[in-house]
Coordinates of C-alpha atoms in Angstrom, one line a residue:
Chain A
M5 CA 14.6 28.9 15.0
S6 CA 13.8 25.2 15.0
N7 CA 13.9 23.1 11.9
E8 CA 10.2 22.3 12.3
L9 CA 9.5 26.0 11.9
L10 CA 12.0 26.3 9.1
A11 CA 10.6 23.3 7.2
P12 CA 7.0 22.6 8.1
F13 CA 5.3 19.7 6.4
D14 CA 3.5 22.0 4.0
G15 CA 6.0 24.8 3.8
D16 CA 7.0 26.5 0.5
Q17 CA 10.7 26.3 1.5
T18 CA 10.7 22.7 2.6
T19 CA 12.2 21.4 -0.6
A20 CA 15.1 23.7 -0.4
F21 CA 15.6 22.8 3.3
L22 CA 15.6 19.0 2.5
A23 CA 18.2 19.4 -0.2
A24 CA 20.6 21.2 2.2
A25 CA 19.8 19.5 5.5
S26 CA 22.1 17.2 7.3
D27 CA 20.9 13.8 8.6
K28 CA 20.9 15.2 12.1
A29 CA 18.6 18.1 11.0
L30 CA 16.2 15.7 9.3
D31 CA 16.0 13.8 12.5
T32 CA 14.6 16.8 14.4
L33 CA 11.5 17.0 12.2
D34 CA 8.1 15.9 13.5
Y35 CA 7.2 14.2 10.3
G36 CA 8.7 11.4 8.3
V37 CA 11.1 12.0 5.4
I38 CA 12.1 9.5 2.8
G39 CA 14.6 10.6 0.2
F40 CA 15.2 8.4 -2.9
D41 CA 17.2 8.7 -6.0
A42 CA 16.4 8.2 -9.7
D43 CA 16.5 4.4 -9.3
C44 CA 14.1 4.6 -6.4
T45 CA 16.8 3.5 -4.0
V46 CA 16.3 5.0 -0.5
R47 CA 19.1 7.4 0.4
R48 CA 17.7 9.3 3.3
Y49 CA 15.4 8.1 6.1
N50 CA 14.8 10.2 9.1
A51 CA 14.3 9.2 12.7
F52 CA 10.6 10.0 12.8
E53 CA 9.9 7.6 9.9
S54 CA 12.2 5.0 11.3
K55 CA 10.4 4.9 14.6
A56 CA 6.9 4.9 13.0
A57 CA 7.8 2.0 10.6
G58 CA 9.7 0.1 13.2
L59 CA 12.8 -0.2 11.0
S60 CA 16.3 1.2 11.5
P61 CA 17.7 3.4 8.8
E62 CA 20.4 0.7 8.3
R63 CA 17.7 -1.7 7.2
V64 CA 16.1 0.7 4.8
I65 CA 18.8 2.8 3.2
G66 CA 20.1 1.2 0.0
N67 CA 16.9 -0.7 -0.7
H68 CA 14.3 -0.1 -3.4
L69 CA 11.5 2.2 -2.1
F70 CA 8.5 0.8 -3.9
T71 CA 9.3 -2.9 -3.8
V72 CA 11.2 -3.5 -0.6
V73 CA 10.6 -0.5 1.8
A74 CA 7.1 0.7 1.1
P75 CA 5.2 -1.6 -1.4
C76 CA 2.0 0.1 -0.2
M77 CA 2.9 3.1 -2.3
N78 CA 3.6 1.1 -5.4
N79 CA 0.5 2.2 -7.3
F80 CA -0.8 5.0 -9.5
L81 CA -1.6 7.1 -6.5
V82 CA 2.1 7.5 -5.5
A83 CA 4.8 5.7 -7.5
Q84 CA 3.2 6.4 -10.8
R85 CA 3.0 10.1 -10.1
F86 CA 6.8 10.2 -9.5
E87 CA 7.4 8.3 -12.7
D88 CA 5.2 10.5 -14.7
A89 CA 6.7 13.7 -13.3
T90 CA 10.2 12.5 -13.8
S91 CA 9.5 11.3 -17.4
A92 CA 7.9 14.7 -18.2
G93 CA 10.6 16.7 -16.5
E94 CA 7.9 18.4 -14.4
V95 CA 7.7 19.6 -10.8
L96 CA 5.7 17.4 -8.5
D97 CA 4.5 18.9 -5.3
A98 CA 1.2 17.2 -4.3
T99 CA -0.3 16.3 -0.9
I100 CA -2.6 13.3 -0.7
D101 CA -4.5 11.5 2.0
Y102 CA -3.3 8.0 2.3
V103 CA -3.2 5.0 4.6
L104 CA 0.1 3.3 5.5
T105 CA 0.5 0.0 7.3
L106 CA 3.0 1.1 9.8
R107 CA 4.0 -1.9 12.0
M108 CA 1.1 -3.7 10.3
R109 CA -1.5 -1.2 11.6
P110 CA -3.4 0.9 9.1
I111 CA -2.5 4.5 9.9
K112 CA -4.1 7.5 8.2
V113 CA -1.5 9.9 6.9
K114 CA -0.9 12.8 4.6
L115 CA 1.8 12.2 2.0
R116 CA 3.6 15.1 0.4
L117 CA 5.2 14.0 -2.9
L118 CA 8.1 16.2 -3.9
S119 CA 10.1 15.9 -7.1
M120 CA 12.1 18.7 -8.7
P121 CA 13.7 18.3 -12.2
G122 CA 17.4 18.3 -11.8
D123 CA 17.4 17.4 -8.1
T124 CA 19.4 14.3 -7.1
L125 CA 16.8 13.1 -4.7
R126 CA 13.0 13.0 -4.6
H127 CA 11.2 13.0 -1.3
I128 CA 8.1 11.7 0.3
L129 CA 7.0 13.4 3.5
V130 CA 4.7 11.5 5.9
Q131 CA 2.5 13.2 8.5
R132 CA -0.1 11.5 10.6
R133 CA -3.7 12.7 10.0
L134 CA -5.4 13.7 13.2
Chain B
M22 CA 23.8 -13.0 27.8
G23 CA 23.2 -9.6 29.4
L24 CA 19.8 -7.9 29.3
D25 CA 21.0 -5.3 26.9
A26 CA 22.3 -7.9 24.5
K27 CA 19.1 -9.9 24.7
S28 CA 17.0 -6.7 24.1
T29 CA 19.1 -5.8 21.1
E30 CA 18.7 -9.4 19.7
Q31 CA 14.9 -9.2 20.2
D32 CA 14.8 -5.8 18.6
E33 CA 16.7 -7.2 15.6
D34 CA 14.4 -10.2 15.4
Y35 CA 11.4 -7.9 15.5
Q36 CA 12.7 -5.7 12.8
A37 CA 13.5 -8.7 10.6
L38 CA 10.0 -10.0 11.1
I39 CA 8.4 -6.6 10.3
Q40 CA 10.6 -6.2 7.2
F41 CA 9.6 -9.7 6.1
L42 CA 5.9 -8.8 6.4
Y43 CA 6.5 -5.5 4.6
M44 CA 8.2 -7.3 1.7
A45 CA 5.6 -10.1 1.3
P46 CA 4.5 -10.0 -2.3
I47 CA 0.8 -10.7 -1.4
G48 CA -1.7 -8.7 0.6
L49 CA -2.4 -10.0 4.1
A50 CA -4.9 -8.6 6.5
Q51 CA -6.5 -9.6 9.8
I52 CA -10.1 -8.4 10.0
S53 CA -13.0 -8.6 12.4
V54 CA -16.2 -10.3 11.5
D55 CA -17.7 -6.9 10.6
G56 CA -14.8 -6.2 8.2
A57 CA -12.8 -3.8 10.4
I58 CA -9.1 -4.1 9.3
L59 CA -7.1 -4.9 12.5
M60 CA -3.7 -5.5 10.8
A61 CA -2.5 -5.3 7.2
N62 CA 0.7 -5.5 5.3
P63 CA 1.8 -3.0 2.6
V64 CA 0.7 -4.9 -0.4
C65 CA -2.8 -5.0 1.1
A66 CA -2.8 -1.2 1.2
Q67 CA -1.2 -1.0 -2.3
L68 CA -4.0 -3.1 -3.8
L69 CA -6.9 -1.7 -1.8
M70 CA -6.2 2.1 -1.6
P71 CA -7.0 2.8 -5.2
L72 CA -10.4 1.0 -4.6
S73 CA -11.2 2.7 -1.3
P74 CA -14.1 5.1 -2.0
D75 CA -13.2 7.4 0.9
G76 CA -9.4 7.1 0.9
D77 CA -9.9 5.1 4.1
L78 CA -8.7 1.6 4.8
S79 CA -10.5 0.9 8.1
N80 CA -13.0 -1.7 6.7
L81 CA -12.3 -4.4 4.1
F82 CA -16.0 -4.8 3.2
T83 CA -16.3 -1.1 2.6
A84 CA -13.1 -0.9 0.6
L85 CA -14.4 -3.7 -1.7
K86 CA -18.0 -2.8 -1.6
G87 CA -18.0 -1.6 -5.2
V88 CA -16.5 -4.8 -6.6
A89 CA -17.5 -7.5 -4.2
P90 CA -20.7 -6.3 -2.5
D91 CA -21.5 -9.7 -1.0
L92 CA -18.5 -10.2 1.2
R93 CA -20.3 -9.2 4.4
H94 CA -23.1 -11.6 3.6
R95 CA -20.6 -14.4 2.8
V96 CA -19.0 -13.9 6.2
N97 CA -22.2 -13.6 8.2
S98 CA -23.7 -16.7 6.6
F99 CA -20.6 -18.9 7.2
K100 CA -21.7 -20.9 10.2
P101 CA -18.6 -23.1 11.1
A102 CA -16.4 -21.8 13.9
R103 CA -13.4 -21.7 11.6
G104 CA -12.6 -22.5 8.0
M105 CA -12.4 -21.0 4.5
V106 CA -15.2 -18.6 3.8
C107 CA -14.0 -18.2 0.2
D108 CA -10.9 -19.3 -1.5
A109 CA -9.3 -17.5 -4.5
L110 CA -12.5 -15.5 -5.2
Q111 CA -11.9 -13.6 -8.3
I112 CA -12.7 -9.9 -8.2
Q113 CA -12.9 -8.0 -11.5
L114 CA -11.9 -4.4 -11.4
N115 CA -12.8 -1.8 -13.9
A116 CA -10.3 0.9 -13.0
G117 CA -11.2 4.4 -14.3
P118 CA -8.0 6.2 -15.0
P119 CA -5.9 3.9 -17.2
S120 CA -2.4 3.4 -15.7
K121 CA 0.4 1.1 -16.5
G122 CA 0.5 -2.1 -14.4
A123 CA -2.7 -1.3 -12.5
P124 CA -4.4 -4.4 -11.2
Q125 CA -7.6 -5.5 -13.1
I126 CA -8.3 -8.8 -11.4
L127 CA -7.8 -9.5 -7.7
S128 CA -8.0 -12.8 -5.9
L129 CA -9.4 -12.9 -2.4
G130 CA -9.3 -15.6 0.2
L131 CA -11.0 -15.3 3.5
L132 CA -10.2 -17.7 6.4
K133 CA -12.2 -17.6 9.5
L134 CA -9.8 -18.0 12.4
D135 CA -12.4 -18.0 15.3
G136 CA -15.6 -16.3 16.3
V137 CA -14.2 -12.8 15.9
R138 CA -11.3 -12.8 13.4
L139 CA -10.6 -13.6 9.8
M140 CA -7.5 -13.7 7.8
A141 CA -7.7 -12.1 4.3
V142 CA -5.3 -13.0 1.5
I143 CA -5.4 -10.6 -1.5
N144 CA -3.4 -11.0 -4.7
D145 CA -3.2 -9.3 -8.0
I146 CA -3.8 -12.1 -10.6
T147 CA -4.2 -9.8 -13.6
R148 CA -1.1 -11.2 -15.5
T149 CA -2.0 -14.8 -14.6
R150 CA -5.5 -14.5 -15.9
R151 CA -4.3 -12.7 -19.1
C152 CA -2.0 -15.6 -19.8
M153 CA -4.8 -18.2 -19.2
R154 CA -7.4 -16.4 -21.3
P155 CA -7.5 -17.3 -25.0
S156 CA -7.5 -14.3 -27.3
R157 CA -10.7 -15.6 -28.9
P158 CA -12.9 -18.6 -28.3
D159 CA -11.4 -21.8 -29.6
A160 CA -13.6 -23.3 -32.3
T161 CA -12.8 -26.8 -31.1
E162 CA -13.6 -26.1 -27.4
S163 CA -16.6 -28.0 -26.1
S164 CA -19.6 -26.3 -24.8
A165 CA -18.9 -27.9 -21.4
G166 CA -15.3 -26.5 -21.5
R167 CA -16.7 -23.1 -22.3
A168 CA -19.1 -23.3 -19.5
M169 CA -16.4 -24.3 -17.0
R170 CA -14.2 -21.5 -18.2
K171 CA -17.0 -19.0 -17.9
M172 CA -17.7 -20.2 -14.3
A173 CA -14.0 -20.0 -13.4
F174 CA -13.9 -16.4 -14.6
Q175 CA -17.0 -14.8 -13.2
P176 CA -16.7 -11.1 -13.1
Q177 CA -18.3 -9.8 -9.9
A178 CA -19.1 -6.2 -10.6
S179 CA -17.4 -3.2 -11.9
C180 CA -16.3 0.0 -10.4
R181 CA -14.1 3.0 -11.0
A182 CA -11.0 3.2 -9.0
S183 CA -11.0 6.3 -6.9
K184 CA -8.9 9.2 -8.1
P185 CA -6.0 10.3 -5.9
S186 CA -7.5 12.0 -2.9
T187 CA -5.7 15.3 -3.4
S188 CA -6.1 17.7 -0.6
S189 CA -3.7 20.4 -1.9
D190 CA -2.1 19.8 -5.2
K191 CA 0.2 22.6 -5.7
N192 CA 1.2 21.7 -9.2
P193 CA -1.3 19.3 -10.5

């Protein structure tokens, strides 16, 4: 079974898949995956997102997500929700409509915001809206 | 230099340029004369998305309609072929859901590039304005000084920032 079937964008088991998946497995997904730690430093960045944003993983991994990599998400719609969920020790699993400026073009996307108490990494999944 | 090496160098240069624009601390956008956003950097989306009434960011005039309703008119009535349509126009926001660090005042500049395109520069000047505003009117301030200060800080209109457009909150 392909990883896209195992871990669809809106799947219930996707969080568990992301926690266990290798970098190679993340690269097979047909949506973007950004994994970041408690300091908001990007630790995982899959091939789909890399191609969409025009940046290699080497340029992104190790940088701050909300100030260097994706300042467009640094507002109450995205960054604040992660901060609130982490502070409260609550699960965050929300999907919102958003617009990213990928390669300077406004692109309509769906963002899935995932944060589980106790997990090392939090994730943002990015899927283009049709 | 071989073709592969040149291509790699160009790719590196392109990525460096894109990353530079991604990291720019002010909002930059290229729009058409009818407001359609042709290009935008991340800070532009960061500042405008909470204001966008439909969660869309396809038109600058639409995104700012609630707080700067006269933008379209300003652009349409600007007759020179190029030049500043407005410079550091202050836009007062009245965001609904209180949130830490949310912008309350934006500064907008519009530069007409030619007959079809404009460059927009958007900046969050909330902190700057807070520092400049006295906590209460100075008793020694002249009436002319008060008038000038009032002119310099002219709220445009108010609006509520749109709530997150949540299509399927599984754990709200």
